[in-house]
Coordinates of C-alpha atoms and ligand atoms in Angstrom, one line a residue:
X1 CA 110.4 113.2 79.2
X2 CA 111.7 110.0 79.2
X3 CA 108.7 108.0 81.0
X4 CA 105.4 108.9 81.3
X5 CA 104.8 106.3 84.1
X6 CA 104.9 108.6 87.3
X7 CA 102.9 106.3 90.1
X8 CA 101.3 108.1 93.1
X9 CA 101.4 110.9 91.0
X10 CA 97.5 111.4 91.8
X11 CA 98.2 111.3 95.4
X12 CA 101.2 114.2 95.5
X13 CA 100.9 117.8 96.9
X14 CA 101.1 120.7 93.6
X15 CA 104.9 121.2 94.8
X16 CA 105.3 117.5 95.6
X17 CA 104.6 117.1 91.1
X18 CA 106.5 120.0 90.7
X19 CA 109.7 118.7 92.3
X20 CA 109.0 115.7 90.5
X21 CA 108.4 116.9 86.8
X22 CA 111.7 119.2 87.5
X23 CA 113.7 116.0 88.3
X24 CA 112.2 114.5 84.8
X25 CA 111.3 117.3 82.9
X26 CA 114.7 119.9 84.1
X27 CA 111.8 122.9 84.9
X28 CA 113.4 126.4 84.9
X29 CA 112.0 128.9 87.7
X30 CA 110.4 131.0 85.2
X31 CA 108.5 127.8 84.2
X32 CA 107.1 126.7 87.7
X33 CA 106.0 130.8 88.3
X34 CA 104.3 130.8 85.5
X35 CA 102.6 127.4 86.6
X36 CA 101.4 128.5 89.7
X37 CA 102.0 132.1 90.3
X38 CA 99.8 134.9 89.1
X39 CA 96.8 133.0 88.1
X40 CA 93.3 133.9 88.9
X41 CA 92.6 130.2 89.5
X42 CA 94.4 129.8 93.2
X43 CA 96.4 126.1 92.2
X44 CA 94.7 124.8 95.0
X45 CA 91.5 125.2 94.0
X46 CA 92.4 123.5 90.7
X47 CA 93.8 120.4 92.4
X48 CA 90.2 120.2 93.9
X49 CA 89.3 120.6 89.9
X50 CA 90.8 117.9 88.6
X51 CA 93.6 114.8 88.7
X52 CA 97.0 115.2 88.6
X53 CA 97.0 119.3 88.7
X54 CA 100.9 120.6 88.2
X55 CA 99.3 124.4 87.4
X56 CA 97.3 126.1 85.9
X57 CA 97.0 127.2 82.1
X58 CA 95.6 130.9 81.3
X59 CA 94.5 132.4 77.7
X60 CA 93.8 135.7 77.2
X61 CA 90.6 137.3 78.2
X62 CA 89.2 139.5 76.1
X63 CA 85.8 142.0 75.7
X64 CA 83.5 142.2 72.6
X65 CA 81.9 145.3 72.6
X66 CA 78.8 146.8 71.0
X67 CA 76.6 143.9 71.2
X68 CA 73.2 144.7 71.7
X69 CA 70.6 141.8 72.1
X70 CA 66.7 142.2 72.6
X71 CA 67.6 145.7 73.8
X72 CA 69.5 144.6 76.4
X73 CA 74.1 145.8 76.2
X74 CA 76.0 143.4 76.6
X75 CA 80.0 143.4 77.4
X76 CA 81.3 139.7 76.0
X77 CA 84.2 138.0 78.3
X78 CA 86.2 135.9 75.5
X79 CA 88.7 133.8 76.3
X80 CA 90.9 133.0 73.4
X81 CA 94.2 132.8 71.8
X82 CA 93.4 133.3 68.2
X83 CA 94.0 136.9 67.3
X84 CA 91.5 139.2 65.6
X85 CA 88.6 137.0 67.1
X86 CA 87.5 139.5 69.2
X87 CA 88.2 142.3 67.0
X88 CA 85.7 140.7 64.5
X89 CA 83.0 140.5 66.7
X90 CA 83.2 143.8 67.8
X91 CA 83.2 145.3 64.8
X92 CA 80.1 143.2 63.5
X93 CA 77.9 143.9 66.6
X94 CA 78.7 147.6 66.1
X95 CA 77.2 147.1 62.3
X96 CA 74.1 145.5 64.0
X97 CA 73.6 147.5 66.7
X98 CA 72.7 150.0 64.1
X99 CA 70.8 148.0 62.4
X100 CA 68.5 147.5 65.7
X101 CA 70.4 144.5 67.7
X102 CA 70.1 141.1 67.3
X103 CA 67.1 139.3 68.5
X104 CA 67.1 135.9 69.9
X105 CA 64.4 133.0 71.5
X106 CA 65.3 130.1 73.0
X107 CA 63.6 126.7 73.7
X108 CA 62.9 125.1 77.1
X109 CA 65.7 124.4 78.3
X110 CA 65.5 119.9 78.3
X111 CA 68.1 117.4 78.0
X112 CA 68.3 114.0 77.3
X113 CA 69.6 111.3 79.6
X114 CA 69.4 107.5 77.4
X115 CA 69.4 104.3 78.8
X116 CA 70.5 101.3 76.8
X117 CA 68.1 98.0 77.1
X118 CA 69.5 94.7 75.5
X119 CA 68.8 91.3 75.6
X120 CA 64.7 91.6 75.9
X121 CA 63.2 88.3 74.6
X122 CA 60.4 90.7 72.8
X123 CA 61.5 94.3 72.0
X124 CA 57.9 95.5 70.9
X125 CA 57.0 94.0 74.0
X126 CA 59.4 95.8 76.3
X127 CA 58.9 98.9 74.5
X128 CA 55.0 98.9 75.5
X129 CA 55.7 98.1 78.9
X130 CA 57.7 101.0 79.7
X131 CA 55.5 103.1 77.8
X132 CA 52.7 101.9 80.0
X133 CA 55.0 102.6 83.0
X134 CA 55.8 106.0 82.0
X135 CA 54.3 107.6 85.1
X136 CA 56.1 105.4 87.3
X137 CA 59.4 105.7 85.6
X138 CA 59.1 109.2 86.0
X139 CA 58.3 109.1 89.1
X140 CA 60.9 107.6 90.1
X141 CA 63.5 109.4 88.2
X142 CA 62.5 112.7 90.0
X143 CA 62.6 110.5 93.3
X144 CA 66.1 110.6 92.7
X145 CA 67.0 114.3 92.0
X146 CA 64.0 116.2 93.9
X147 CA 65.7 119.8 94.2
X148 CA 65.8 120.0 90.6
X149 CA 62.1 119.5 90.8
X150 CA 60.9 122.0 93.4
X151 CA 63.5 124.3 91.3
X152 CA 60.3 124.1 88.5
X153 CA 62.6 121.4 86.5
X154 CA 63.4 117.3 86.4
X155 CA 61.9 114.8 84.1
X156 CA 58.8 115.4 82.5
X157 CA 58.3 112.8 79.8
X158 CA 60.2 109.8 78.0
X159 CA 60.1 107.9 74.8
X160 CA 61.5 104.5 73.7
X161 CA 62.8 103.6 70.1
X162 CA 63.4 99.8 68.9
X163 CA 67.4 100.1 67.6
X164 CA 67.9 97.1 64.6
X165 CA 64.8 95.1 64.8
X166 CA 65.1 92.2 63.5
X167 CA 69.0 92.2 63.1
X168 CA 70.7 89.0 63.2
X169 CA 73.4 90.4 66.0
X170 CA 72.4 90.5 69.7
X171 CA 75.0 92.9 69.9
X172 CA 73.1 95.3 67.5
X173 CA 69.5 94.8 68.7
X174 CA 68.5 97.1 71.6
X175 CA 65.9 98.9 73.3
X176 CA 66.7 103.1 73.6
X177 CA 64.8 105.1 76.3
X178 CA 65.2 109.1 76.3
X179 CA 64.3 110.7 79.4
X180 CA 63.4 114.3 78.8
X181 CA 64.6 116.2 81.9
X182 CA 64.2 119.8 82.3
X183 CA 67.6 120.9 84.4
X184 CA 66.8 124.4 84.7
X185 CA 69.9 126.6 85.1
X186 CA 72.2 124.3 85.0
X187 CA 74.1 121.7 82.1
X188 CA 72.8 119.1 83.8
X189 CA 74.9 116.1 83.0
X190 CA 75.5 115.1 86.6
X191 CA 71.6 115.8 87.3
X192 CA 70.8 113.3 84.1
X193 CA 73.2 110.6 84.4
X194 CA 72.1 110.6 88.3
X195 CA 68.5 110.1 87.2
X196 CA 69.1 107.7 84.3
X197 CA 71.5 105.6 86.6
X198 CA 69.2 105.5 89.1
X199 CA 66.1 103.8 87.3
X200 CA 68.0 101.3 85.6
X201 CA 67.0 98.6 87.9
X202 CA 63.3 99.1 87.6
X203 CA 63.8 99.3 83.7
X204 CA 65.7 96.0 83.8
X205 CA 62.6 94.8 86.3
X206 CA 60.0 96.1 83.5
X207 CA 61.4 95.2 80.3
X208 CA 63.1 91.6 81.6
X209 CA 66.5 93.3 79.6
X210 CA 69.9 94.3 80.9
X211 CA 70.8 97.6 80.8
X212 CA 73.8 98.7 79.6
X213 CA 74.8 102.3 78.9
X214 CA 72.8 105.3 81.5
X215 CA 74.0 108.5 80.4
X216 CA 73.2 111.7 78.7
X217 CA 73.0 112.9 74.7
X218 CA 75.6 115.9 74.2
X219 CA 73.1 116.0 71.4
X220 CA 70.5 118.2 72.9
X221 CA 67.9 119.0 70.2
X222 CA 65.7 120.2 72.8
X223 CA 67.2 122.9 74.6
X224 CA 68.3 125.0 71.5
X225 CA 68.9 128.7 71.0
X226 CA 68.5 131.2 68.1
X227 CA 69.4 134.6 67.4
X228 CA 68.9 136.7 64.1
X229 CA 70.0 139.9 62.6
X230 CA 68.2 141.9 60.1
X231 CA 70.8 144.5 57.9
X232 CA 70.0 147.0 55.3
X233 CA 72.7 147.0 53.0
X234 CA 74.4 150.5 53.4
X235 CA 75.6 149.4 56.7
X236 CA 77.4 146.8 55.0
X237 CA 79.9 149.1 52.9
X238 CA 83.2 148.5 53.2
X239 CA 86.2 150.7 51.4
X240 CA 85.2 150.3 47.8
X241 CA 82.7 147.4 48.3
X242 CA 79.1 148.6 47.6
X243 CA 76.6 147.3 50.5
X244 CA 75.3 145.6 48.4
X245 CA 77.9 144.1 46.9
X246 CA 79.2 143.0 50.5
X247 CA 75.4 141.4 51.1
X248 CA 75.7 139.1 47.6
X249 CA 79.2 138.1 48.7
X250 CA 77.7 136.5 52.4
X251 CA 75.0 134.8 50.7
X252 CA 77.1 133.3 48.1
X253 CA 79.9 132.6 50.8
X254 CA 76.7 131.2 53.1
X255 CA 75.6 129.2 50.4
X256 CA 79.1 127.4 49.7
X257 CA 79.1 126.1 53.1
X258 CA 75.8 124.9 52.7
X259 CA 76.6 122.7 49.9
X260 CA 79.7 121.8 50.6
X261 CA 81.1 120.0 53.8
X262 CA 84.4 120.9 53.0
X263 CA 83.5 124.8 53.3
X264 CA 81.0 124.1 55.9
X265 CA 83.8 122.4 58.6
X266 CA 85.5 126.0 58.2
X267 CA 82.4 128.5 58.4
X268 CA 81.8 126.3 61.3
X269 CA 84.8 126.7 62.6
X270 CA 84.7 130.4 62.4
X271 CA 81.6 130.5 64.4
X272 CA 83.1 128.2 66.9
X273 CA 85.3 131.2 67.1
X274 CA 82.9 132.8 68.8
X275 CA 80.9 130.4 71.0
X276 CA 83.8 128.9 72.2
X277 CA 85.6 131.6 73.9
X278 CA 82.0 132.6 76.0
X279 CA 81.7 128.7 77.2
X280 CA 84.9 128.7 78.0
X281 CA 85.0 132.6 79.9
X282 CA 81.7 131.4 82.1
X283 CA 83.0 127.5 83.1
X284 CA 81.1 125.9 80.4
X285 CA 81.9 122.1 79.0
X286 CA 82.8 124.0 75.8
X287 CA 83.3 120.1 74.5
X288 CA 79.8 119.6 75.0
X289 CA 78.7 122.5 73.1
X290 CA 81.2 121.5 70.4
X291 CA 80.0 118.2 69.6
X292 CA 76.0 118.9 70.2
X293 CA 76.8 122.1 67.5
X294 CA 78.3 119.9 64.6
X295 CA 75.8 117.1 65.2
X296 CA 73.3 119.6 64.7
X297 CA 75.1 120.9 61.3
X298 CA 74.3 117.3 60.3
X299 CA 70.4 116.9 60.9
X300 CA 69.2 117.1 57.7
X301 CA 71.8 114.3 56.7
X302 CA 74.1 116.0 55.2
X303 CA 76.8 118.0 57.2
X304 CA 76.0 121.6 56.4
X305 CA 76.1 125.6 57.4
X306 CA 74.9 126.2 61.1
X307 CA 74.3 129.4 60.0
X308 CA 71.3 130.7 57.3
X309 CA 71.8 133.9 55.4
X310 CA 69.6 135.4 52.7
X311 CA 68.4 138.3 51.5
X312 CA 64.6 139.8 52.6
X313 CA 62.1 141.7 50.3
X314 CA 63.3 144.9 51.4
X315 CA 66.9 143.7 50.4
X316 CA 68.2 143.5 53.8
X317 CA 70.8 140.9 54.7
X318 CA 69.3 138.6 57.3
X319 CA 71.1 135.9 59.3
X320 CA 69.8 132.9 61.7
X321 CA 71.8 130.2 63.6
X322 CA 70.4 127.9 65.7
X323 CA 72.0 125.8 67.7
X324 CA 71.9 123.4 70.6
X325 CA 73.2 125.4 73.6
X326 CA 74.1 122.9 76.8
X327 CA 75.0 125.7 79.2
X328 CA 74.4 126.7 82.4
X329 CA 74.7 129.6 85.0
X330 CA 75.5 127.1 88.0
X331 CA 76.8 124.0 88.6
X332 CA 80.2 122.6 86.9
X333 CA 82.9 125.0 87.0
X334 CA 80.3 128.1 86.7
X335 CA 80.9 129.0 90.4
X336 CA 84.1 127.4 91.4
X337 CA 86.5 129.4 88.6
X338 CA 86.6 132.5 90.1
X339 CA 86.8 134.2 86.5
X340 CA 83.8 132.1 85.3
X341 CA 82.0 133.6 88.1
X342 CA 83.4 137.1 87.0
X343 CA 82.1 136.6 83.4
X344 CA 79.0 135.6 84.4
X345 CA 78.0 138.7 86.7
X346 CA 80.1 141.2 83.7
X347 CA 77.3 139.3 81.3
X348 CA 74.5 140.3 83.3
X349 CA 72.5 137.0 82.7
X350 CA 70.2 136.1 84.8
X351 CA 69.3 132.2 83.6
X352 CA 70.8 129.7 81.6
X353 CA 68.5 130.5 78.5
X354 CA 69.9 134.4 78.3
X355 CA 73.2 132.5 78.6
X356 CA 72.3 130.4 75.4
X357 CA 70.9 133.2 73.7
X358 CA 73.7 135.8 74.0
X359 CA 76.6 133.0 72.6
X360 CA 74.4 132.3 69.5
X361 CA 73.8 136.0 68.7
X362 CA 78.4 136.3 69.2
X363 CA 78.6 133.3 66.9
X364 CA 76.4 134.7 64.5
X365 CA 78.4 137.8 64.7
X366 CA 81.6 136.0 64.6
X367 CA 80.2 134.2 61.2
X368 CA 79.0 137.4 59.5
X369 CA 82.8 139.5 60.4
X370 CA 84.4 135.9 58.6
X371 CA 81.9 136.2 55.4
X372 CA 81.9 139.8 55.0
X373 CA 85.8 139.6 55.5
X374 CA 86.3 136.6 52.7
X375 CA 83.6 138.2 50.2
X376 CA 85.7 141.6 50.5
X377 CA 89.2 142.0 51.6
X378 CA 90.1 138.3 52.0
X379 CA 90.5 137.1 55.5
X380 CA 94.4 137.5 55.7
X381 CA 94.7 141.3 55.6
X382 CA 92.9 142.3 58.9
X383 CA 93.8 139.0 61.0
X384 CA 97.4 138.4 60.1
X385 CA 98.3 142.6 60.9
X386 CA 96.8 141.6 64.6
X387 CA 98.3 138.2 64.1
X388 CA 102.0 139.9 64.0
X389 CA 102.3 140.2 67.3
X390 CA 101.9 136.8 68.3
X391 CA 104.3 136.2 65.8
X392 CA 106.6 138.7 67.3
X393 CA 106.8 137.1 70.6
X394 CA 106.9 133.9 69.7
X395 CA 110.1 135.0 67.7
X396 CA 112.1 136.5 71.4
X397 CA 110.3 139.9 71.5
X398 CA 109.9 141.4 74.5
X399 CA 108.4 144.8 75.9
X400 CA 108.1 147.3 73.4
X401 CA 110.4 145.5 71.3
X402 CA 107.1 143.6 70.6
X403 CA 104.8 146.1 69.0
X404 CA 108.3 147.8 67.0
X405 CA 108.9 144.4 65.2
X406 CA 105.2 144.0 64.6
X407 CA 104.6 147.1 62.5
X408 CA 108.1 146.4 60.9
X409 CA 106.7 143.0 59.9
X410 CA 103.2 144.2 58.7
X411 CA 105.4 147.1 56.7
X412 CA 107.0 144.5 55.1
X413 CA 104.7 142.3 54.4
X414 CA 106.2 139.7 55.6
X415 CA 104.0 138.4 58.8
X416 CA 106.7 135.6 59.6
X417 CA 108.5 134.1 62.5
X418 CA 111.4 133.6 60.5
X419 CA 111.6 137.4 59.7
X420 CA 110.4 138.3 62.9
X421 CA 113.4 136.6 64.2
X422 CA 115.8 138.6 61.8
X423 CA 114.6 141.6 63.1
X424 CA 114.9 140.8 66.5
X425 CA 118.4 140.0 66.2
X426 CA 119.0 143.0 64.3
X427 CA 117.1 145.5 66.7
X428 CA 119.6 143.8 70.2
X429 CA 122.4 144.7 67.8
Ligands
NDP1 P1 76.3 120.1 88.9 O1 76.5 118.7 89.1 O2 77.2 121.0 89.6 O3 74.8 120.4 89.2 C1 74.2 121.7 89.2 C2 73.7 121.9 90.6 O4 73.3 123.3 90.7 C3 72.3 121.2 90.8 O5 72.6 119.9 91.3 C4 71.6 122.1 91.7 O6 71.8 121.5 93.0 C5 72.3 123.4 91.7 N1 71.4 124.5 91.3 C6 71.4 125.7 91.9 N2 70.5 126.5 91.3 C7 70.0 125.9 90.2 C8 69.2 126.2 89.2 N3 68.6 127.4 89.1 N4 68.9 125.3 88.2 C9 69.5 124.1 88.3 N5 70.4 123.7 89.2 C10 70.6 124.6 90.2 O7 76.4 120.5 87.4 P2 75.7 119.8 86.1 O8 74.8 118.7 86.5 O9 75.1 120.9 85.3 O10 76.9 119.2 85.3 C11 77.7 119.9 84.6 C12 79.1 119.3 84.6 O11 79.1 118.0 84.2 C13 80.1 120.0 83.7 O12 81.2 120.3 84.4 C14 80.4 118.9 82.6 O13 81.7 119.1 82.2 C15 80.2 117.7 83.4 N6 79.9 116.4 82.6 C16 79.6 116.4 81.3 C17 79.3 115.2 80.6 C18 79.0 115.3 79.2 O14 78.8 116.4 78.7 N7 78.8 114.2 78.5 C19 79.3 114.0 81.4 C20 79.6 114.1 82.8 C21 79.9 115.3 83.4 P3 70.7 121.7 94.2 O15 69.3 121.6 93.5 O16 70.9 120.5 95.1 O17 71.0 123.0 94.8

C-alpha cells in the first residue's frame, strides 16, 4: 500500500472500504469473498463491533474431546491455527478421564477497578480519610452500576496503598485505591471502569488530590481458577516409555520451567495453547487473560511455571495450575458473535466460574500432552506430521492434492514448503 492515510475511512459503508482498499491495495474477487462472504460473523454486525471493519477474519474451530471435569463431559470449542493443539488435548483428557477427571474450584469471582490519587499535601492523611469513608465510597460506587448489585454482585470493599513515600518526584508519589467489585457473570471491565470513573470526584473531594488514572487491573488475583489431575503411572505409557519413566520426565520438564524463565516463557506458551483458543471460541478479551496469566507466573518475583507437577505418595503424577481467569458468560462479545454464543451453549456452562474452571483444567491438559510429548518422543514427531498440511497448502495444494502431498512429505521426512512446492509441481505435471 502506498499510504496508510485513508480519511473518512471510519465513516464508509463495508463495500464503500472495499472499493477503496481495491483502488490502493488492487483486491482480487476471491480476496473480497473471502472478506465478507461465508463467515459466521454477518459483516455488518462486525462493523457494529469495531472501527474501520473491511471483513471479517476466521480460524479454525475445532473440538477437544474426552474431557471430563467434576464429573460433568465436556465438548471444548477451540479456535486456533496451530496444528496438533487440539489433538494434544484430546488425547491428554482421554488419559485423565481414566484416571477419574480433573477436578477444579474457583474463587469468587472479584475484580479490581484502581484509581490513581496524586498531589495530596499529606498521603498518610489522605489514605485515612478514605479508609474512614469506605462505606460511603462504596456506596456510591454501586450508586453508579445498581443492576450488577441486585444481580448478587458490585463493590464490596476497598483498600488504599501509599506508592513512593517519601520520593523526591511528585511525579512518583501517589495515593492507589483498589475497589474490589464482584461482577458476577460477566468480565466486567466496562462495569469497573464505570464505577471507578464515577467516584473520582468524591475521592478528589476526600483526599484534597487529583485523580489521574480510573480503570481496572487485568491483574485479577482475586477471581482465580484451579484445576488438578491425579495419574497413576501406567496410564502414562507411551510406546517404549515405562509410566513411570514418562511421570520423571514431566516433573523434571516441570521443574526446568520453574527455574528457568527462559523454559518457563515456552511451557507457558504451550498452555496458552490451550486457554487461548476457549477465550477466544466464547468472545472472551483473550488479551486480558494473557497478560493477568503471565503476571501471575511472576508473583513470587521471579517469572516461573504456571503450572505445578509432582509426584504423590502413591507415585501418581499430579498437576495444579492456577490462574487468574477474567472471563465471562455475558457481556463483551459473549452474545453478539454468533459462534461465541454457539460455544458457550456446546460448553454447557452455566456461570462465569464453570467457564474459568473448564479453561484451566484444557490448559493443564494442553501443558501435560507438551511435557509428556518433550520427556518422550520430542515435540516434532506428532506436531510437524499434522503440521504437513498446513505446509502443503500454503505451498499451492488444493483438494485432495492436499492430504497426497502431506503423507508424501511426512514419508520423506522432509515437512517443508520448499519440498512441498516440488511436489506440487511435480504432481500438475
Ligand atoms: P459489558 O459491558 O457488556 O457488561 C456486561 C453486562 O451484562 C452487564 O452490564 C449486565 O448488564 C449484563 N449482565 C447480564 N447478566 C449478567 C450476570 N449474570 N452477571 C453480570 N452481568 C450480567 O461487558 P463487561 O463489563 O464484562 O466488559 C467486557 C468487555 O470490556 C470486553 O469486551 C473487554 O474486551 C472490554 N474491555 C477490556 C478492558 C481491559 O481488559 N483492560 C478495558 C475496557 C474494555 P445489566 O445488569 O444492565 O443487565
Amino acid at each position: 500500500m502506498d499510504t496508510s492515510r485513508i480519511p473518512g475511512f471510519y465513516n464508509m459503508t463495508v463495500q464503500e472500504r472495499l472499493e477503496v482498499l481495491s483502488r490502493l491495495h488492487g483486491l482480487q474477487d476471491e480476496d473480497i469473498e473471502n472478506l465478507i462472504i461465508d463467515s459466521s460473523l454477518d459483516v455488518g454486525t462486525a462493523d457494529k463491533m469495531i472501527e474501520n471493519v473491511i471483513g471479517t477474519f476466521e480460524l479454525p474451530l475445532g473440538l477437544g474431546l474426552n474431557f471430563l471435569i467434576n464429573g460433568k463431559e465436556y465438548v471444548i470449542p477451540m479456535a486456533i491455527e496451530e496444528a496438533s493443539v487440539v489433538a494434544s488435548a484430546s488425547h491428554i483428557a482421554k488419559i485423565v478421564r481414566n484416571a477419574g477427571g480433573f477436578t477444579t474450584e474457583s474463587t469468587e469471582r472479584v475484580m479490581i477497578g484502581q484509581i490513581q490519587v496524586v498531589g495530596c499535601s499529606d498521603f498518610i492523611l489522605a489514605k485515612e480519610e478514605i479508609l474512614q469513608n469506605k462505606s460511603v465510597l462504596l456506596e456510591a460506587a454501586n450508586n453508579a452500576y445498581p443492576s450488577i448489585v441486585s444481580r448478587g454482585g458490585g463493590a464490596e470493599d476497598l483498600d488504599v496503598r501509599i506508592l513512593n513515600e517519601g520520593s523526591d518526584s511528585v511525579y512518583s508519589q501517589m495515593l492507589i485505591i483498589h475497589l474490589y467489585i464482584n461482577t458476577c457473570d460477566a468480565m466486567g471491565a466496562n462495569m469497573i471502569n464505570t464505577m471507578v470513573e464515577s467516584i473520582a470526584p468524591l475521592v478528589e473531594e476526600i483526599t484534597k488530590g487529583k485523580v489521574y488514572l480510573r480503570i481496572l487491573s487485568n491483574y485479577a488475583d482475586r477471581c482465580l481458577a484451579k484445576a488438578r489431575c491425579v495419574i497413576s503411572p501406567e496410564l502414562l505409557q507411551t510406546g517404549d516409555f515405562s509410566g513411570e519413566e514418562v511421570r520423571d520426565g514431566v516433573i523434571h520438564a516441570y521443574q526446568f520451567a520453574a527455574s528457568d524463565p527462559y523454559r518457563a516463557v515456552t511451557h507457558n506458551k504451550g498452555i496458552m495453547n490451550g486457554i487461548d483458543p476457549i477465550v477466544i471460541a466464547t468472545g472472551n478479551d483473550w488479551r486480558a487473560v494473557e497478560a493477568g496469566a503471565h503476571a501471575y507466573a511472576a508473583r513470587n518475583g521471579q517469572y516461573s511455571s504456571m503450572t505445578n507437577w509432582f509426584k504423590d505418595e502413591n507415585g501418581n503424577l499430579v498437576g495444579e495450575l492456577e490462574l487468574p481467569m477474567s472471563v465471562g458468560t455475558v457481556g463483551g462479545a459473549t452474545r453478539v458473535h454468533p459462534l461465541a454464543k454457539f460455544s458457550l451453549d456446546l460448553l454447557g456452562v452455566k456461570s462465569a466460574k464453570e467457564l474459568a474452571e473448564v479453561i484451566v483444567a484444557v490448559g493443564l491438559a494442553q501443558n501435560l500432552g507438551a511435557l509428556k510429548a518433550l520427556a518422550t518422543d520430542g515435540i516434532q514427531k506428532g506436531h510437524m506430521a499434522l503440521h504437513s498440511r498446513s505446509v502443503a497448502i500454503a505451498a499451492g495444494a488444493t483438494g485432495e492434492m492436499i492430504d497426497i502431498i502431506a503423507q508424501e512429505l511426512i514419508k520423506e521426512k522432509q515437512i517443508r514448503v520448499g519440498k512441498a512446492k516440488e511436489l506440487v509441481e511435480q504432481y500438475k505435471k
